[in-house]
Amino acid sequence: MSEIFAAMAAHPEMVSGSGRCDLAIARATSGDCVGKVVVDGTYVIGVKSLGLGGAIKIADGNLSALYASAVAVLREIGLVDDGSVSALTRGNNPTLRNLGGMEVGQLKTMLHLSRTS
């Protein structure tokens, strides 16, 4: 797994291409964190410095909610701050628009993680 992590961290543009949250997260964390949308609204994430890995699942597969949740987790564990989060525009409380392009709301995450022993 360490070889896969190293390859993803060294070449994040090969993980998802440009304009995706996967690339933005790898860049915002200087390669300390890598993530990937895998299937049906599931995002897997690994944080090298903390030895952490996990997955996030959005039941309806909504990518905006998935990316916002991933960014919220990274903010909660202290891996990104508001300055670096602003660079993750797609994952930073995205604006919701109708088919006509009119703003109809904003997706906001409400997340608090707690450590268990």
JSON list of N, CA and C in Angstrom, two decimals, residues 36-111:
[
{"chain": "A", "resi": 36, "resn": "LYS", "atom": "N", "xyz": [-9.61, 9.20, -3.36]},
{"chain": "A", "resi": 36, "resn": "LYS", "atom": "CA", "xyz": [-10.12, 8.81, -4.66]},
{"chain": "A", "resi": 36, "resn": "LYS", "atom": "C", "xyz": [-11.58, 8.41, -4.55]},
{"chain": "A", "resi": 37, "resn": "VAL", "atom": "N", "xyz": [-12.38, 8.92, -5.48]},
{"chain": "A", "resi": 37, "resn": "VAL", "atom": "CA", "xyz": [-13.75, 8.43, -5.62]},
{"chain": "A", "resi": 37, "resn": "VAL", "atom": "C", "xyz": [-13.63, 7.05, -6.25]},
{"chain": "A", "resi": 38, "resn": "VAL", "atom": "N", "xyz": [-14.24, 6.05, -5.62]},
{"chain": "A", "resi": 38, "resn": "VAL", "atom": "CA", "xyz": [-14.10, 4.70, -6.15]},
{"chain": "A", "resi": 38, "resn": "VAL", "atom": "C", "xyz": [-15.36, 4.20, -6.84]},
{"chain": "A", "resi": 39, "resn": "VAL", "atom": "N", "xyz": [-16.49, 4.20, -6.19]},
{"chain": "A", "resi": 39, "resn": "VAL", "atom": "CA", "xyz": [-17.71, 3.71, -6.83]},
{"chain": "A", "resi": 39, "resn": "VAL", "atom": "C", "xyz": [-18.93, 4.19, -6.06]},
{"chain": "A", "resi": 40, "resn": "ASP", "atom": "N", "xyz": [-19.99, 4.52, -6.79]},
{"chain": "A", "resi": 40, "resn": "ASP", "atom": "CA", "xyz": [-21.29, 4.83, -6.19]},
{"chain": "A", "resi": 40, "resn": "ASP", "atom": "C", "xyz": [-21.24, 5.77, -4.99]},
{"chain": "A", "resi": 41, "resn": "GLY", "atom": "N", "xyz": [-20.58, 6.90, -5.13]},
{"chain": "A", "resi": 41, "resn": "GLY", "atom": "CA", "xyz": [-20.56, 7.88, -4.05]},
{"chain": "A", "resi": 41, "resn": "GLY", "atom": "C", "xyz": [-19.73, 7.48, -2.86]},
{"chain": "A", "resi": 42, "resn": "THR", "atom": "N", "xyz": [-18.67, 6.73, -3.09]},
{"chain": "A", "resi": 42, "resn": "THR", "atom": "CA", "xyz": [-17.75, 6.33, -2.03]},
{"chain": "A", "resi": 42, "resn": "THR", "atom": "C", "xyz": [-16.39, 6.96, -2.28]},
{"chain": "A", "resi": 43, "resn": "TYR", "atom": "N", "xyz": [-15.83, 7.57, -1.24]},
{"chain": "A", "resi": 43, "resn": "TYR", "atom": "CA", "xyz": [-14.54, 8.24, -1.32]},
{"chain": "A", "resi": 43, "resn": "TYR", "atom": "C", "xyz": [-13.62, 7.60, -0.30]},
{"chain": "A", "resi": 44, "resn": "VAL", "atom": "N", "xyz": [-12.46, 7.14, -0.75]},
{"chain": "A", "resi": 44, "resn": "VAL", "atom": "CA", "xyz": [-11.48, 6.58, 0.18]},
{"chain": "A", "resi": 44, "resn": "VAL", "atom": "C", "xyz": [-10.36, 7.59, 0.34]},
{"chain": "A", "resi": 45, "resn": "ILE", "atom": "N", "xyz": [-9.82, 7.64, 1.54]},
{"chain": "A", "resi": 45, "resn": "ILE", "atom": "CA", "xyz": [-8.84, 8.68, 1.86]},
{"chain": "A", "resi": 45, "resn": "ILE", "atom": "C", "xyz": [-7.78, 8.10, 2.78]},
{"chain": "A", "resi": 46, "resn": "GLY", "atom": "N", "xyz": [-6.54, 8.54, 2.59]},
{"chain": "A", "resi": 46, "resn": "GLY", "atom": "CA", "xyz": [-5.45, 8.13, 3.45]},
{"chain": "A", "resi": 46, "resn": "GLY", "atom": "C", "xyz": [-4.61, 9.32, 3.84]},
{"chain": "A", "resi": 47, "resn": "VAL", "atom": "N", "xyz": [-4.19, 9.35, 5.10]},
{"chain": "A", "resi": 47, "resn": "VAL", "atom": "CA", "xyz": [-3.36, 10.44, 5.62]},
{"chain": "A", "resi": 47, "resn": "VAL", "atom": "C", "xyz": [-2.08, 9.81, 6.15]},
{"chain": "A", "resi": 48, "resn": "LYS", "atom": "N", "xyz": [-0.98, 10.04, 5.46]},
{"chain": "A", "resi": 48, "resn": "LYS", "atom": "CA", "xyz": [0.28, 9.39, 5.81]},
{"chain": "A", "resi": 48, "resn": "LYS", "atom": "C", "xyz": [0.79, 9.80, 7.18]},
{"chain": "A", "resi": 49, "resn": "SER", "atom": "N", "xyz": [0.82, 11.11, 7.47]},
{"chain": "A", "resi": 49, "resn": "SER", "atom": "CA", "xyz": [1.41, 11.59, 8.72]},
{"chain": "A", "resi": 49, "resn": "SER", "atom": "C", "xyz": [0.67, 11.09, 9.96]},
{"chain": "A", "resi": 50, "resn": "LEU", "atom": "N", "xyz": [-0.60, 10.80, 9.82]},
{"chain": "A", "resi": 50, "resn": "LEU", "atom": "CA", "xyz": [-1.39, 10.34, 10.96]},
{"chain": "A", "resi": 50, "resn": "LEU", "atom": "C", "xyz": [-1.61, 8.83, 10.95]},
{"chain": "A", "resi": 51, "resn": "GLY", "atom": "N", "xyz": [-1.19, 8.17, 9.88]},
{"chain": "A", "resi": 51, "resn": "GLY", "atom": "CA", "xyz": [-1.41, 6.74, 9.77]},
{"chain": "A", "resi": 51, "resn": "GLY", "atom": "C", "xyz": [-2.89, 6.39, 9.73]},
{"chain": "A", "resi": 52, "resn": "LEU", "atom": "N", "xyz": [-3.68, 7.27, 9.12]},
{"chain": "A", "resi": 52, "resn": "LEU", "atom": "CA", "xyz": [-5.13, 7.09, 9.08]},
{"chain": "A", "resi": 52, "resn": "LEU", "atom": "C", "xyz": [-5.61, 6.77, 7.67]},
{"chain": "A", "resi": 53, "resn": "GLY", "atom": "N", "xyz": [-6.66, 6.01, 7.61]},
{"chain": "A", "resi": 53, "resn": "GLY", "atom": "CA", "xyz": [-7.35, 5.75, 6.36]},
{"chain": "A", "resi": 53, "resn": "GLY", "atom": "C", "xyz": [-8.82, 5.60, 6.66]},
{"chain": "A", "resi": 54, "resn": "GLY", "atom": "N", "xyz": [-9.64, 5.87, 5.68]},
{"chain": "A", "resi": 54, "resn": "GLY", "atom": "CA", "xyz": [-11.06, 5.72, 5.90]},
{"chain": "A", "resi": 54, "resn": "GLY", "atom": "C", "xyz": [-11.84, 5.86, 4.61]},
{"chain": "A", "resi": 55, "resn": "ALA", "atom": "N", "xyz": [-13.13, 5.76, 4.74]},
{"chain": "A", "resi": 55, "resn": "ALA", "atom": "CA", "xyz": [-14.02, 5.88, 3.59]},
{"chain": "A", "resi": 55, "resn": "ALA", "atom": "C", "xyz": [-15.24, 6.69, 3.98]},
{"chain": "A", "resi": 56, "resn": "ILE", "atom": "N", "xyz": [-15.76, 7.41, 3.00]},
{"chain": "A", "resi": 56, "resn": "ILE", "atom": "CA", "xyz": [-16.97, 8.19, 3.17]},
{"chain": "A", "resi": 56, "resn": "ILE", "atom": "C", "xyz": [-17.95, 7.71, 2.11]},
{"chain": "A", "resi": 57, "resn": "LYS", "atom": "N", "xyz": [-19.20, 7.46, 2.50]},
{"chain": "A", "resi": 57, "resn": "LYS", "atom": "CA", "xyz": [-20.22, 6.99, 1.57]},
{"chain": "A", "resi": 57, "resn": "LYS", "atom": "C", "xyz": [-21.41, 7.94, 1.61]},
{"chain": "A", "resi": 58, "resn": "ILE", "atom": "N", "xyz": [-21.81, 8.43, 0.45]},
{"chain": "A", "resi": 58, "resn": "ILE", "atom": "CA", "xyz": [-23.02, 9.22, 0.31]},
{"chain": "A", "resi": 58, "resn": "ILE", "atom": "C", "xyz": [-24.04, 8.33, -0.38]},
{"chain": "A", "resi": 59, "resn": "ALA", "atom": "N", "xyz": [-25.15, 8.05, 0.28]},
{"chain": "A", "resi": 59, "resn": "ALA", "atom": "CA", "xyz": [-26.10, 7.04, -0.18]},
{"chain": "A", "resi": 59, "resn": "ALA", "atom": "C", "xyz": [-26.59, 7.27, -1.61]},
{"chain": "A", "resi": 60, "resn": "ASP", "atom": "N", "xyz": [-26.87, 8.52, -1.99]},
{"chain": "A", "resi": 60, "resn": "ASP", "atom": "CA", "xyz": [-27.39, 8.75, -3.34]},
{"chain": "A", "resi": 60, "resn": "ASP", "atom": "C", "xyz": [-26.30, 9.00, -4.37]},
{"chain": "A", "resi": 61, "resn": "GLY", "atom": "N", "xyz": [-25.02, 8.94, -3.95]},
{"chain": "A", "resi": 61, "resn": "GLY", "atom": "CA", "xyz": [-23.91, 9.09, -4.87]},
{"chain": "A", "resi": 61, "resn": "GLY", "atom": "C", "xyz": [-23.59, 10.52, -5.27]},
{"chain": "A", "resi": 62, "resn": "ASN", "atom": "N", "xyz": [-24.16, 11.50, -4.60]},
{"chain": "A", "resi": 62, "resn": "ASN", "atom": "CA", "xyz": [-23.95, 12.91, -4.95]},
{"chain": "A", "resi": 62, "resn": "ASN", "atom": "C", "xyz": [-22.50, 13.31, -4.72]},
{"chain": "A", "resi": 63, "resn": "LEU", "atom": "N", "xyz": [-21.80, 13.69, -5.81]},
{"chain": "A", "resi": 63, "resn": "LEU", "atom": "CA", "xyz": [-20.38, 14.02, -5.70]},
{"chain": "A", "resi": 63, "resn": "LEU", "atom": "C", "xyz": [-20.14, 15.31, -4.95]},
{"chain": "A", "resi": 64, "resn": "SER", "atom": "N", "xyz": [-21.01, 16.30, -5.08]},
{"chain": "A", "resi": 64, "resn": "SER", "atom": "CA", "xyz": [-20.82, 17.55, -4.33]},
{"chain": "A", "resi": 64, "resn": "SER", "atom": "C", "xyz": [-20.86, 17.29, -2.83]},
{"chain": "A", "resi": 65, "resn": "ALA", "atom": "N", "xyz": [-21.81, 16.48, -2.39]},
{"chain": "A", "resi": 65, "resn": "ALA", "atom": "CA", "xyz": [-21.90, 16.13, -0.97]},
{"chain": "A", "resi": 65, "resn": "ALA", "atom": "C", "xyz": [-20.70, 15.30, -0.54]},
{"chain": "A", "resi": 66, "resn": "LEU", "atom": "N", "xyz": [-20.24, 14.43, -1.42]},
{"chain": "A", "resi": 66, "resn": "LEU", "atom": "CA", "xyz": [-19.09, 13.58, -1.12]},
{"chain": "A", "resi": 66, "resn": "LEU", "atom": "C", "xyz": [-17.83, 14.41, -0.93]},
{"chain": "A", "resi": 67, "resn": "TYR", "atom": "N", "xyz": [-17.56, 15.33, -1.86]},
{"chain": "A", "resi": 67, "resn": "TYR", "atom": "CA", "xyz": [-16.37, 16.18, -1.75]},
{"chain": "A", "resi": 67, "resn": "TYR", "atom": "C", "xyz": [-16.45, 17.10, -0.53]},
{"chain": "A", "resi": 68, "resn": "ALA", "atom": "N", "xyz": [-17.62, 17.68, -0.29]},
{"chain": "A", "resi": 68, "resn": "ALA", "atom": "CA", "xyz": [-17.79, 18.55, 0.87]},
{"chain": "A", "resi": 68, "resn": "ALA", "atom": "C", "xyz": [-17.54, 17.78, 2.16]},
{"chain": "A", "resi": 69, "resn": "SER", "atom": "N", "xyz": [-17.98, 16.54, 2.21]},
{"chain": "A", "resi": 69, "resn": "SER", "atom": "CA", "xyz": [-17.76, 15.70, 3.39]},
{"chain": "A", "resi": 69, "resn": "SER", "atom": "C", "xyz": [-16.28, 15.38, 3.58]},
{"chain": "A", "resi": 70, "resn": "ALA", "atom": "N", "xyz": [-15.59, 15.09, 2.48]},
{"chain": "A", "resi": 70, "resn": "ALA", "atom": "CA", "xyz": [-14.16, 14.80, 2.56]},
{"chain": "A", "resi": 70, "resn": "ALA", "atom": "C", "xyz": [-13.39, 16.01, 3.09]},
{"chain": "A", "resi": 71, "resn": "VAL", "atom": "N", "xyz": [-13.71, 17.19, 2.57]},
{"chain": "A", "resi": 71, "resn": "VAL", "atom": "CA", "xyz": [-13.04, 18.41, 3.04]},
{"chain": "A", "resi": 71, "resn": "VAL", "atom": "C", "xyz": [-13.37, 18.66, 4.50]},
{"chain": "A", "resi": 72, "resn": "ALA", "atom": "N", "xyz": [-14.61, 18.41, 4.91]},
{"chain": "A", "resi": 72, "resn": "ALA", "atom": "CA", "xyz": [-15.00, 18.61, 6.31]},
{"chain": "A", "resi": 72, "resn": "ALA", "atom": "C", "xyz": [-14.21, 17.69, 7.23]},
{"chain": "A", "resi": 73, "resn": "VAL", "atom": "N", "xyz": [-14.00, 16.45, 6.82]},
{"chain": "A", "resi": 73, "resn": "VAL", "atom": "CA", "xyz": [-13.20, 15.52, 7.62]},
{"chain": "A", "resi": 73, "resn": "VAL", "atom": "C", "xyz": [-11.77, 16.02, 7.75]},
{"chain": "A", "resi": 74, "resn": "LEU", "atom": "N", "xyz": [-11.19, 16.47, 6.64]},
{"chain": "A", "resi": 74, "resn": "LEU", "atom": "CA", "xyz": [-9.81, 16.97, 6.67]},
{"chain": "A", "resi": 74, "resn": "LEU", "atom": "C", "xyz": [-9.69, 18.21, 7.54]},
{"chain": "A", "resi": 75, "resn": "ARG", "atom": "N", "xyz": [-10.70, 19.06, 7.50]},
{"chain": "A", "resi": 75, "resn": "ARG", "atom": "CA", "xyz": [-10.69, 20.26, 8.36]},
{"chain": "A", "resi": 75, "resn": "ARG", "atom": "C", "xyz": [-10.79, 19.84, 9.82]},
{"chain": "A", "resi": 76, "resn": "GLU", "atom": "N", "xyz": [-11.64, 18.90, 10.11]},
{"chain": "A", "resi": 76, "resn": "GLU", "atom": "CA", "xyz": [-11.88, 18.45, 11.49]},
{"chain": "A", "resi": 76, "resn": "GLU", "atom": "C", "xyz": [-10.63, 17.82, 12.10]},
{"chain": "A", "resi": 77, "resn": "ILE", "atom": "N", "xyz": [-9.84, 17.10, 11.31]},
{"chain": "A", "resi": 77, "resn": "ILE", "atom": "CA", "xyz": [-8.63, 16.47, 11.86]},
{"chain": "A", "resi": 77, "resn": "ILE", "atom": "C", "xyz": [-7.42, 17.40, 11.77]},
{"chain": "A", "resi": 78, "resn": "GLY", "atom": "N", "xyz": [-7.64, 18.63, 11.29]},
{"chain": "A", "resi": 78, "resn": "GLY", "atom": "CA", "xyz": [-6.59, 19.63, 11.28]},
{"chain": "A", "resi": 78, "resn": "GLY", "atom": "C", "xyz": [-5.62, 19.55, 10.12]},
{"chain": "A", "resi": 79, "resn": "LEU", "atom": "N", "xyz": [-5.98, 18.83, 9.08]},
{"chain": "A", "resi": 79, "resn": "LEU", "atom": "CA", "xyz": [-5.08, 18.68, 7.94]},
{"chain": "A", "resi": 79, "resn": "LEU", "atom": "C", "xyz": [-5.18, 19.85, 6.97]},
{"chain": "A", "resi": 80, "resn": "VAL", "atom": "N", "xyz": [-6.32, 20.49, 6.92]},
{"chain": "A", "resi": 80, "resn": "VAL", "atom": "CA", "xyz": [-6.48, 21.70, 6.11]},
{"chain": "A", "resi": 80, "resn": "VAL", "atom": "C", "xyz": [-7.10, 22.78, 6.98]},
{"chain": "A", "resi": 81, "resn": "ASP", "atom": "N", "xyz": [-6.81, 24.02, 6.64]},
{"chain": "A", "resi": 81, "resn": "ASP", "atom": "CA", "xyz": [-7.42, 25.14, 7.35]},
{"chain": "A", "resi": 81, "resn": "ASP", "atom": "C", "xyz": [-8.29, 25.93, 6.38]},
{"chain": "A", "resi": 82, "resn": "ASP", "atom": "N", "xyz": [-8.90, 27.00, 6.86]},
{"chain": "A", "resi": 82, "resn": "ASP", "atom": "CA", "xyz": [-9.80, 27.76, 6.00]},
{"chain": "A", "resi": 82, "resn": "ASP", "atom": "C", "xyz": [-9.09, 28.31, 4.77]},
{"chain": "A", "resi": 83, "resn": "GLY", "atom": "N", "xyz": [-7.81, 28.68, 4.91]},
{"chain": "A", "resi": 83, "resn": "GLY", "atom": "CA", "xyz": [-7.06, 29.19, 3.77]},
{"chain": "A", "resi": 83, "resn": "GLY", "atom": "C", "xyz": [-6.87, 28.15, 2.68]},
{"chain": "A", "resi": 84, "resn": "SER", "atom": "N", "xyz": [-6.47, 26.95, 3.08]},
{"chain": "A", "resi": 84, "resn": "SER", "atom": "CA", "xyz": [-6.28, 25.90, 2.08]},
{"chain": "A", "resi": 84, "resn": "SER", "atom": "C", "xyz": [-7.61, 25.35, 1.60]},
{"chain": "A", "resi": 85, "resn": "VAL", "atom": "N", "xyz": [-8.63, 25.39, 2.45]},
{"chain": "A", "resi": 85, "resn": "VAL", "atom": "CA", "xyz": [-9.94, 24.90, 2.04]},
{"chain": "A", "resi": 85, "resn": "VAL", "atom": "C", "xyz": [-10.54, 25.78, 0.95]},
{"chain": "A", "resi": 86, "resn": "SER", "atom": "N", "xyz": [-10.26, 27.08, 1.00]},
{"chain": "A", "resi": 86, "resn": "SER", "atom": "CA", "xyz": [-10.82, 27.96, -0.03]},
{"chain": "A", "resi": 86, "resn": "SER", "atom": "C", "xyz": [-10.31, 27.57, -1.41]},
{"chain": "A", "resi": 87, "resn": "ALA", "atom": "N", "xyz": [-9.13, 26.94, -1.48]},
{"chain": "A", "resi": 87, "resn": "ALA", "atom": "CA", "xyz": [-8.62, 26.46, -2.76]},
{"chain": "A", "resi": 87, "resn": "ALA", "atom": "C", "xyz": [-9.39, 25.24, -3.25]},
{"chain": "A", "resi": 88, "resn": "LEU", "atom": "N", "xyz": [-10.06, 24.56, -2.33]},
{"chain": "A", "resi": 88, "resn": "LEU", "atom": "CA", "xyz": [-10.83, 23.38, -2.69]},
{"chain": "A", "resi": 88, "resn": "LEU", "atom": "C", "xyz": [-12.27, 23.78, -2.97]},
{"chain": "A", "resi": 89, "resn": "THR", "atom": "N", "xyz": [-12.46, 24.66, -3.91]},
{"chain": "A", "resi": 89, "resn": "THR", "atom": "CA", "xyz": [-13.76, 25.29, -4.11]},
{"chain": "A", "resi": 89, "resn": "THR", "atom": "C", "xyz": [-14.89, 24.28, -4.31]},
{"chain": "A", "resi": 90, "resn": "ARG", "atom": "N", "xyz": [-14.65, 23.22, -5.05]},
{"chain": "A", "resi": 90, "resn": "ARG", "atom": "CA", "xyz": [-15.72, 22.26, -5.28]},
{"chain": "A", "resi": 90, "resn": "ARG", "atom": "C", "xyz": [-16.14, 21.56, -3.98]},
{"chain": "A", "resi": 91, "resn": "GLY", "atom": "N", "xyz": [-15.18, 21.42, -3.08]},
{"chain": "A", "resi": 91, "resn": "GLY", "atom": "CA", "xyz": [-15.49, 20.72, -1.84]},
{"chain": "A", "resi": 91, "resn": "GLY", "atom": "C", "xyz": [-15.78, 21.62, -0.67]},
{"chain": "A", "resi": 92, "resn": "ASN", "atom": "N", "xyz": [-15.79, 22.93, -0.91]},
{"chain": "A", "resi": 92, "resn": "ASN", "atom": "CA", "xyz": [-15.94, 23.88, 0.18]},
{"chain": "A", "resi": 92, "resn": "ASN", "atom": "C", "xyz": [-17.34, 24.49, 0.17]},
{"chain": "A", "resi": 93, "resn": "ASN", "atom": "N", "xyz": [-18.32, 23.78, 0.72]},
{"chain": "A", "resi": 93, "resn": "ASN", "atom": "CA", "xyz": [-19.70, 24.26, 0.78]},
{"chain": "A", "resi": 93, "resn": "ASN", "atom": "C", "xyz": [-20.18, 24.80, -0.56]},
{"chain": "A", "resi": 94, "resn": "PRO", "atom": "N", "xyz": [-20.29, 23.94, -1.57]},
{"chain": "A", "resi": 94, "resn": "PRO", "atom": "CA", "xyz": [-20.64, 24.39, -2.92]},
{"chain": "A", "resi": 94, "resn": "PRO", "atom": "C", "xyz": [-22.04, 25.00, -3.01]},
{"chain": "A", "resi": 95, "resn": "THR", "atom": "N", "xyz": [-22.16, 25.94, -3.93]},
{"chain": "A", "resi": 95, "resn": "THR", "atom": "CA", "xyz": [-23.45, 26.55, -4.23]},
{"chain": "A", "resi": 95, "resn": "THR", "atom": "C", "xyz": [-24.27, 25.57, -5.06]},
{"chain": "A", "resi": 96, "resn": "LEU", "atom": "N", "xyz": [-25.54, 25.46, -4.74]},
{"chain": "A", "resi": 96, "resn": "LEU", "atom": "CA", "xyz": [-26.45, 24.60, -5.50]},
{"chain": "A", "resi": 96, "resn": "LEU", "atom": "C", "xyz": [-27.23, 25.46, -6.48]},
{"chain": "A", "resi": 97, "resn": "ARG", "atom": "N", "xyz": [-27.32, 24.99, -7.72]},
{"chain": "A", "resi": 97, "resn": "ARG", "atom": "CA", "xyz": [-28.03, 25.74, -8.77]},
{"chain": "A", "resi": 97, "resn": "ARG", "atom": "C", "xyz": [-29.06, 24.84, -9.44]},
{"chain": "A", "resi": 98, "resn": "ASN", "atom": "N", "xyz": [-30.14, 25.46, -9.91]},
{"chain": "A", "resi": 98, "resn": "ASN", "atom": "CA", "xyz": [-31.14, 24.70, -10.66]},
{"chain": "A", "resi": 98, "resn": "ASN", "atom": "C", "xyz": [-30.69, 24.56, -12.11]},
{"chain": "A", "resi": 99, "resn": "LEU", "atom": "N", "xyz": [-31.51, 23.92, -12.94]},
{"chain": "A", "resi": 99, "resn": "LEU", "atom": "CA", "xyz": [-31.13, 23.70, -14.34]},
{"chain": "A", "resi": 99, "resn": "LEU", "atom": "C", "xyz": [-30.97, 25.00, -15.11]},
{"chain": "A", "resi": 100, "resn": "GLY", "atom": "N", "xyz": [-31.60, 26.07, -14.66]},
{"chain": "A", "resi": 100, "resn": "GLY", "atom": "CA", "xyz": [-31.46, 27.37, -15.30]},
{"chain": "A", "resi": 100, "resn": "GLY", "atom": "C", "xyz": [-30.23, 28.13, -14.84]},
{"chain": "A", "resi": 101, "resn": "GLY", "atom": "N", "xyz": [-29.46, 27.56, -13.91]},
{"chain": "A", "resi": 101, "resn": "GLY", "atom": "CA", "xyz": [-28.25, 28.20, -13.42]},
{"chain": "A", "resi": 101, "resn": "GLY", "atom": "C", "xyz": [-28.48, 29.13, -12.24]},
{"chain": "A", "resi": 102, "resn": "MET", "atom": "N", "xyz": [-29.72, 29.24, -11.78]},
{"chain": "A", "resi": 102, "resn": "MET", "atom": "CA", "xyz": [-30.04, 30.12, -10.65]},
{"chain": "A", "resi": 102, "resn": "MET", "atom": "C", "xyz": [-29.61, 29.48, -9.34]},
{"chain": "A", "resi": 103, "resn": "GLU", "atom": "N", "xyz": [-28.98, 30.28, -8.49]},
{"chain": "A", "resi": 103, "resn": "GLU", "atom": "CA", "xyz": [-28.58, 29.78, -7.18]},
{"chain": "A", "resi": 103, "resn": "GLU", "atom": "C", "xyz": [-29.82, 29.49, -6.35]},
{"chain": "A", "resi": 104, "resn": "VAL", "atom": "N", "xyz": [-29.88, 28.26, -5.83]},
{"chain": "A", "resi": 104, "resn": "VAL", "atom": "CA", "xyz": [-31.05, 27.85, -5.04]},
{"chain": "A", "resi": 104, "resn": "VAL", "atom": "C", "xyz": [-30.68, 27.41, -3.63]},
{"chain": "A", "resi": 105, "resn": "GLY", "atom": "N", "xyz": [-29.40, 27.40, -3.32]},
{"chain": "A", "resi": 105, "resn": "GLY", "atom": "CA", "xyz": [-28.99, 27.01, -1.98]},
{"chain": "A", "resi": 105, "resn": "GLY", "atom": "C", "xyz": [-27.50, 26.76, -1.92]},
{"chain": "A", "resi": 106, "resn": "GLN", "atom": "N", "xyz": [-27.08, 26.26, -0.78]},
{"chain": "A", "resi": 106, "resn": "GLN", "atom": "CA", "xyz": [-25.67, 25.95, -0.58]},
{"chain": "A", "resi": 106, "resn": "GLN", "atom": "C", "xyz": [-25.58, 24.69, 0.27]},
{"chain": "A", "resi": 107, "resn": "LEU", "atom": "N", "xyz": [-24.69, 23.80, -0.12]},
{"chain": "A", "resi": 107, "resn": "LEU", "atom": "CA", "xyz": [-24.48, 22.58, 0.64]},
{"chain": "A", "resi": 107, "resn": "LEU", "atom": "C", "xyz": [-23.51, 22.88, 1.77]},
{"chain": "A", "resi": 108, "resn": "LYS", "atom": "N", "xyz": [-23.91, 22.61, 2.99]},
{"chain": "A", "resi": 108, "resn": "LYS", "atom": "CA", "xyz": [-23.04, 22.84, 4.15]},
{"chain": "A", "resi": 108, "resn": "LYS", "atom": "C", "xyz": [-22.94, 21.56, 4.96]},
{"chain": "A", "resi": 109, "resn": "THR", "atom": "N", "xyz": [-21.73, 21.28, 5.38]},
{"chain": "A", "resi": 109, "resn": "THR", "atom": "CA", "xyz": [-21.52, 20.08, 6.19]},
{"chain": "A", "resi": 109, "resn": "THR", "atom": "C", "xyz": [-21.63, 20.43, 7.67]},
{"chain": "A", "resi": 110, "resn": "MET", "atom": "N", "xyz": [-22.12, 19.50, 8.44]},
{"chain": "A", "resi": 110, "resn": "MET", "atom": "CA", "xyz": [-22.23, 19.64, 9.89]},
{"chain": "A", "resi": 110, "resn": "MET", "atom": "C", "xyz": [-21.56, 18.39, 10.46]},
{"chain": "A", "resi": 111, "resn": "LEU", "atom": "N", "xyz": [-20.29, 18.52, 10.81]},
{"chain": "A", "resi": 111, "resn": "LEU", "atom": "CA", "xyz": [-19.51, 17.36, 11.19]},
{"chain": "A", "resi": 111, "resn": "LEU", "atom": "C", "xyz": [-18.68, 17.64, 12.42]}
]
